mmCIF file of C-alpha atoms in Angstrom:
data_model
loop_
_atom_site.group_PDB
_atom_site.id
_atom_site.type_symbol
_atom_site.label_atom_id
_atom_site.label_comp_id
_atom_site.label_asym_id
_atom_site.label_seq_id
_atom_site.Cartn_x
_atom_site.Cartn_y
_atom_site.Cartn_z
ATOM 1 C CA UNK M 1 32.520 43.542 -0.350
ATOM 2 C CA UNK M 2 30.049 42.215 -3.352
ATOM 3 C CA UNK M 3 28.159 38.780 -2.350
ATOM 4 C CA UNK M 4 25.285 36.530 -3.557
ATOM 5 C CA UNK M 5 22.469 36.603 -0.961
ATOM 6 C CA UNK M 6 21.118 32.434 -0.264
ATOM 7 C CA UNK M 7 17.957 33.743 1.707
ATOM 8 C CA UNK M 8 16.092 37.087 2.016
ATOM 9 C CA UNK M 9 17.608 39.336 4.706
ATOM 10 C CA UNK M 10 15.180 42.572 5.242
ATOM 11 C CA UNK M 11 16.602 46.234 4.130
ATOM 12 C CA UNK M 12 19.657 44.247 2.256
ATOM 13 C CA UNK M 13 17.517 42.259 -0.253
ATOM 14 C CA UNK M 14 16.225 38.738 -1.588
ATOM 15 C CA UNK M 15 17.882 35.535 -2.245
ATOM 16 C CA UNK M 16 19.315 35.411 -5.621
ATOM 17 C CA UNK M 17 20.539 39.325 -5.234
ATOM 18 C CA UNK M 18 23.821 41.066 -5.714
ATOM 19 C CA UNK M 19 24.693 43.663 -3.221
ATOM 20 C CA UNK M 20 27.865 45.419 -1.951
ATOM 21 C CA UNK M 21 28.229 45.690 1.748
ATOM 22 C CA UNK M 22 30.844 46.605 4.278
ATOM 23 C CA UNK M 23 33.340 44.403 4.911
ATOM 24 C CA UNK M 24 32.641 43.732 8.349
ATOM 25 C CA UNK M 25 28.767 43.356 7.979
ATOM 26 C CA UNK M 26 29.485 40.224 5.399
ATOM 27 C CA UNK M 27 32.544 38.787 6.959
ATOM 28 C CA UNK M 28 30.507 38.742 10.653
ATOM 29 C CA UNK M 29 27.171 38.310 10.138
ATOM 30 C CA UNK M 30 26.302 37.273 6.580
ATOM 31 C CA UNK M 31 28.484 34.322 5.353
ATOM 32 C CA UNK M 32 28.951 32.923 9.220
ATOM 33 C CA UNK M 33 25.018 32.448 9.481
ATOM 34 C CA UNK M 34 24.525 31.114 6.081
ATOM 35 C CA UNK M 35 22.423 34.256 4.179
ATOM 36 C CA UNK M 36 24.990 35.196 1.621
ATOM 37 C CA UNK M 37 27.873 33.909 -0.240
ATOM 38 C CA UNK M 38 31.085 35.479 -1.537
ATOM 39 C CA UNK M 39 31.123 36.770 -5.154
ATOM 40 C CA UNK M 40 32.865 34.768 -7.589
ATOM 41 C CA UNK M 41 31.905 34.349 -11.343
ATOM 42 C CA UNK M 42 31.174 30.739 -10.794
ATOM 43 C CA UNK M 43 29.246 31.924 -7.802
ATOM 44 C CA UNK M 44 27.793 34.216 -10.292
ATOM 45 C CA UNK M 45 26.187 31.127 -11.759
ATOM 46 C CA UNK M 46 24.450 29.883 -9.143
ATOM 47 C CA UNK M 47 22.427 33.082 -8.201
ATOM 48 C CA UNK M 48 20.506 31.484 -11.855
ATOM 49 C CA UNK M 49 19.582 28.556 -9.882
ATOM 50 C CA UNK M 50 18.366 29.825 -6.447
ATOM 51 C CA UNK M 51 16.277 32.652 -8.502
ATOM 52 C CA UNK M 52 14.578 29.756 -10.243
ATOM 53 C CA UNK M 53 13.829 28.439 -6.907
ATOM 54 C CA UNK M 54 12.830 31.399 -5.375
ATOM 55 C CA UNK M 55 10.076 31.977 -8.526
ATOM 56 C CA UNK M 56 9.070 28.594 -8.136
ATOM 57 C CA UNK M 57 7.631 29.277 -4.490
ATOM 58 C CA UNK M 58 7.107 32.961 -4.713
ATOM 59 C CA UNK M 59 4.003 34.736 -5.470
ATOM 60 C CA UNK M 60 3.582 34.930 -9.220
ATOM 61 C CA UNK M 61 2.095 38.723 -9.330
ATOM 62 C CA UNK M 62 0.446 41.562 -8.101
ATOM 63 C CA UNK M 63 -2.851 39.813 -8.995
ATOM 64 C CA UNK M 64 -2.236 36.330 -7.418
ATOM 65 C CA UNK M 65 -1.009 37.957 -4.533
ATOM 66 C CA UNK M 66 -4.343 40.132 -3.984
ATOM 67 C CA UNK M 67 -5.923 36.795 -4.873
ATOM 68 C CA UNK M 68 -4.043 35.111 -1.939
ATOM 69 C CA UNK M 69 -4.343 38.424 0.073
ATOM 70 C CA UNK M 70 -8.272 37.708 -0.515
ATOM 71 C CA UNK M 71 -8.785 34.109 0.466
ATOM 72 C CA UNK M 72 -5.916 34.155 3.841
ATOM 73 C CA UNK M 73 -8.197 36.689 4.926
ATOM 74 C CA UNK M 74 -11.137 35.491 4.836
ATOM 75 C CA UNK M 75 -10.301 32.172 6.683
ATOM 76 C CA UNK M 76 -10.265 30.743 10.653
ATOM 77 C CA UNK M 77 -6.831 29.556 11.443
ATOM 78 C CA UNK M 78 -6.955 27.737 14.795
ATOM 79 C CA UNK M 79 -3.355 26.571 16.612
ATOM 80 C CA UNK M 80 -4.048 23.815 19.251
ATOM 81 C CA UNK M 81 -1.043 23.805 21.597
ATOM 82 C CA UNK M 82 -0.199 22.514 25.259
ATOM 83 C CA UNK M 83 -0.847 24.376 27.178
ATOM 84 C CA UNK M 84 -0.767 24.577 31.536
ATOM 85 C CA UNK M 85 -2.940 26.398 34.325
ATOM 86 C CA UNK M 86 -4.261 29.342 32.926
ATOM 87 C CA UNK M 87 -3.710 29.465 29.007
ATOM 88 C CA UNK M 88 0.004 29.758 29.495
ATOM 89 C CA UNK M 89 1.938 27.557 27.040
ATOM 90 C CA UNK M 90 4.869 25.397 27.228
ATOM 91 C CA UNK M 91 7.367 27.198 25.158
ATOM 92 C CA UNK M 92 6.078 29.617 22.043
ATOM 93 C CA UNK M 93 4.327 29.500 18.839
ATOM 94 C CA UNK M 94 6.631 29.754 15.803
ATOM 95 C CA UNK M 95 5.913 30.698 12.463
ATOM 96 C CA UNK M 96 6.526 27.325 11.285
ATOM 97 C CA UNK M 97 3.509 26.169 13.743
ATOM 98 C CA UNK M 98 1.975 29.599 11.837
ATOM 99 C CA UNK M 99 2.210 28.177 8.057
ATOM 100 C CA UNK M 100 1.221 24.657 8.858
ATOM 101 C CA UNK M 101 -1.817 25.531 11.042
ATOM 102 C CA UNK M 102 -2.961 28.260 7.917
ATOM 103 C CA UNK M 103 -2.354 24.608 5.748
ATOM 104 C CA UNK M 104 -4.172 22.679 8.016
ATOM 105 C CA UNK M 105 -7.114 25.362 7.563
ATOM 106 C CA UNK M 106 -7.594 24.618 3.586
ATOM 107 C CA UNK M 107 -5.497 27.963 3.018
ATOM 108 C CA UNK M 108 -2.365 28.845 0.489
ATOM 109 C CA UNK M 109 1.128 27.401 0.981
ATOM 110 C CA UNK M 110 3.100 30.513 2.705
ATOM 111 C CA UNK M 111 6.760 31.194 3.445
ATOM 112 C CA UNK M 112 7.385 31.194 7.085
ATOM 113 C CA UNK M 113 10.349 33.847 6.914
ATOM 114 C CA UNK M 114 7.616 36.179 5.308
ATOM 115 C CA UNK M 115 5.691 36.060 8.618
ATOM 116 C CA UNK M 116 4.965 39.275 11.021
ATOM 117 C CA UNK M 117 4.125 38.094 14.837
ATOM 118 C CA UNK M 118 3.484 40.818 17.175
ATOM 119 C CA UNK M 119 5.949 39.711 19.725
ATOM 120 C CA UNK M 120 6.435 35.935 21.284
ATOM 121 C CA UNK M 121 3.045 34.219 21.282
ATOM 122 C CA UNK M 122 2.847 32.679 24.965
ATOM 123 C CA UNK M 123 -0.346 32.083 25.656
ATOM 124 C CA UNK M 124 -3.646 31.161 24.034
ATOM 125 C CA UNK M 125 -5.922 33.997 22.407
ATOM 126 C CA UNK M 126 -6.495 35.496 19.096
ATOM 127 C CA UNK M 127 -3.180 37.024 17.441
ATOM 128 C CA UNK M 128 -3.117 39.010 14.683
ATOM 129 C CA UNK M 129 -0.529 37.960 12.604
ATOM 130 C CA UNK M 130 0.809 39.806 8.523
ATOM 131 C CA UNK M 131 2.460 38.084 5.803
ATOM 132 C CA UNK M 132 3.792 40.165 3.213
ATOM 133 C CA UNK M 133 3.089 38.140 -0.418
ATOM 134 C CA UNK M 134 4.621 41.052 -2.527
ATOM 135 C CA UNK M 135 6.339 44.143 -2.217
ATOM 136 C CA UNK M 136 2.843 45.872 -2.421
ATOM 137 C CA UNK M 137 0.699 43.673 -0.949
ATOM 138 C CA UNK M 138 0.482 42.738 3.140
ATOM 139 C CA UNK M 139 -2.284 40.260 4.242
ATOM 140 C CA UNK M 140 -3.264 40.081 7.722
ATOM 141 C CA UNK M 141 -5.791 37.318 9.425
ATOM 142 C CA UNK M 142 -6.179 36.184 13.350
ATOM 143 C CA UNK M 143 -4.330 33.459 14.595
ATOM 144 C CA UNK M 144 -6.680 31.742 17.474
ATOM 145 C CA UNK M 145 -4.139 30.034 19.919
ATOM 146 C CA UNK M 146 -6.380 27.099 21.765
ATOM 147 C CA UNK M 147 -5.411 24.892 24.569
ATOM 148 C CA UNK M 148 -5.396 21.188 23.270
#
């Protein structure tokens, strides 16, 4: 089955991209949860439009993404979250929380999807957390969780 991928699924591709999978892996998962649609020629058309989009966000090269690489790492990001008794938090910290506490700390503009957490962050501490800017390039900084 040939379809258009609409966001980046790991070990398949990135949005924009042409692949062939089984049958069953597209018809299940893919098109029901909204990462890929079905191949058409008109469809076809439209993989020109999300690739612009995609470009317009990504990171532009191997050099601005060492450049990026060079400035997340060398920054404090500090999460204040609720937190009860004992540094445990009300729910989890999700990479949304992530991107806008590393823009609250004068740092780039990142892609939450592009995010590594080690696990479910529950309570406070220092995480360490990777983003992966380009195929060759992995940043990593420490995410301090603080009750607040």
């Amino acid at each position: 089955m040939k379809i258009i991928l609409t966001q980046e699924v790991s070990g398949l591709g990135a949005p924009g991209d042409i692949v062939e999978v089984k049958n069953g892996y597209g018809r299940n998962y893919l098109l029901p949860q909204g990462f890929a649609i079905a191949w058409t020629k008109g469809a076809e058309k439209q993989v020109t439009v999300i690739k612009r989009a995609r470009s317009a966000r990504e990171i532009r090269d191997l050099d601005h993404a060492n450049e990026v690489k060079a400035q997340l790492e060398g920054l404090k990001v500090n999460l204040k979250v609720r937190a009860g008794d004992g540094g445990r938090l009300f729910g989890s910290v999700t990479p949304a929380e992530i991107v806008d506490a590393v823009k609250a700390a004068s740092g780039p503009v990142l892609d939450r999807r592009r995010l590594e957490v080690p696990g479910h962050i529950k309570s406070t501490g220092t995480y360490p957390v990777k983003i992966k800017l380009h195929p060759e390039v992995t940043a990593s900084f420490n995410l301090n969780v603080v009750q607040g």
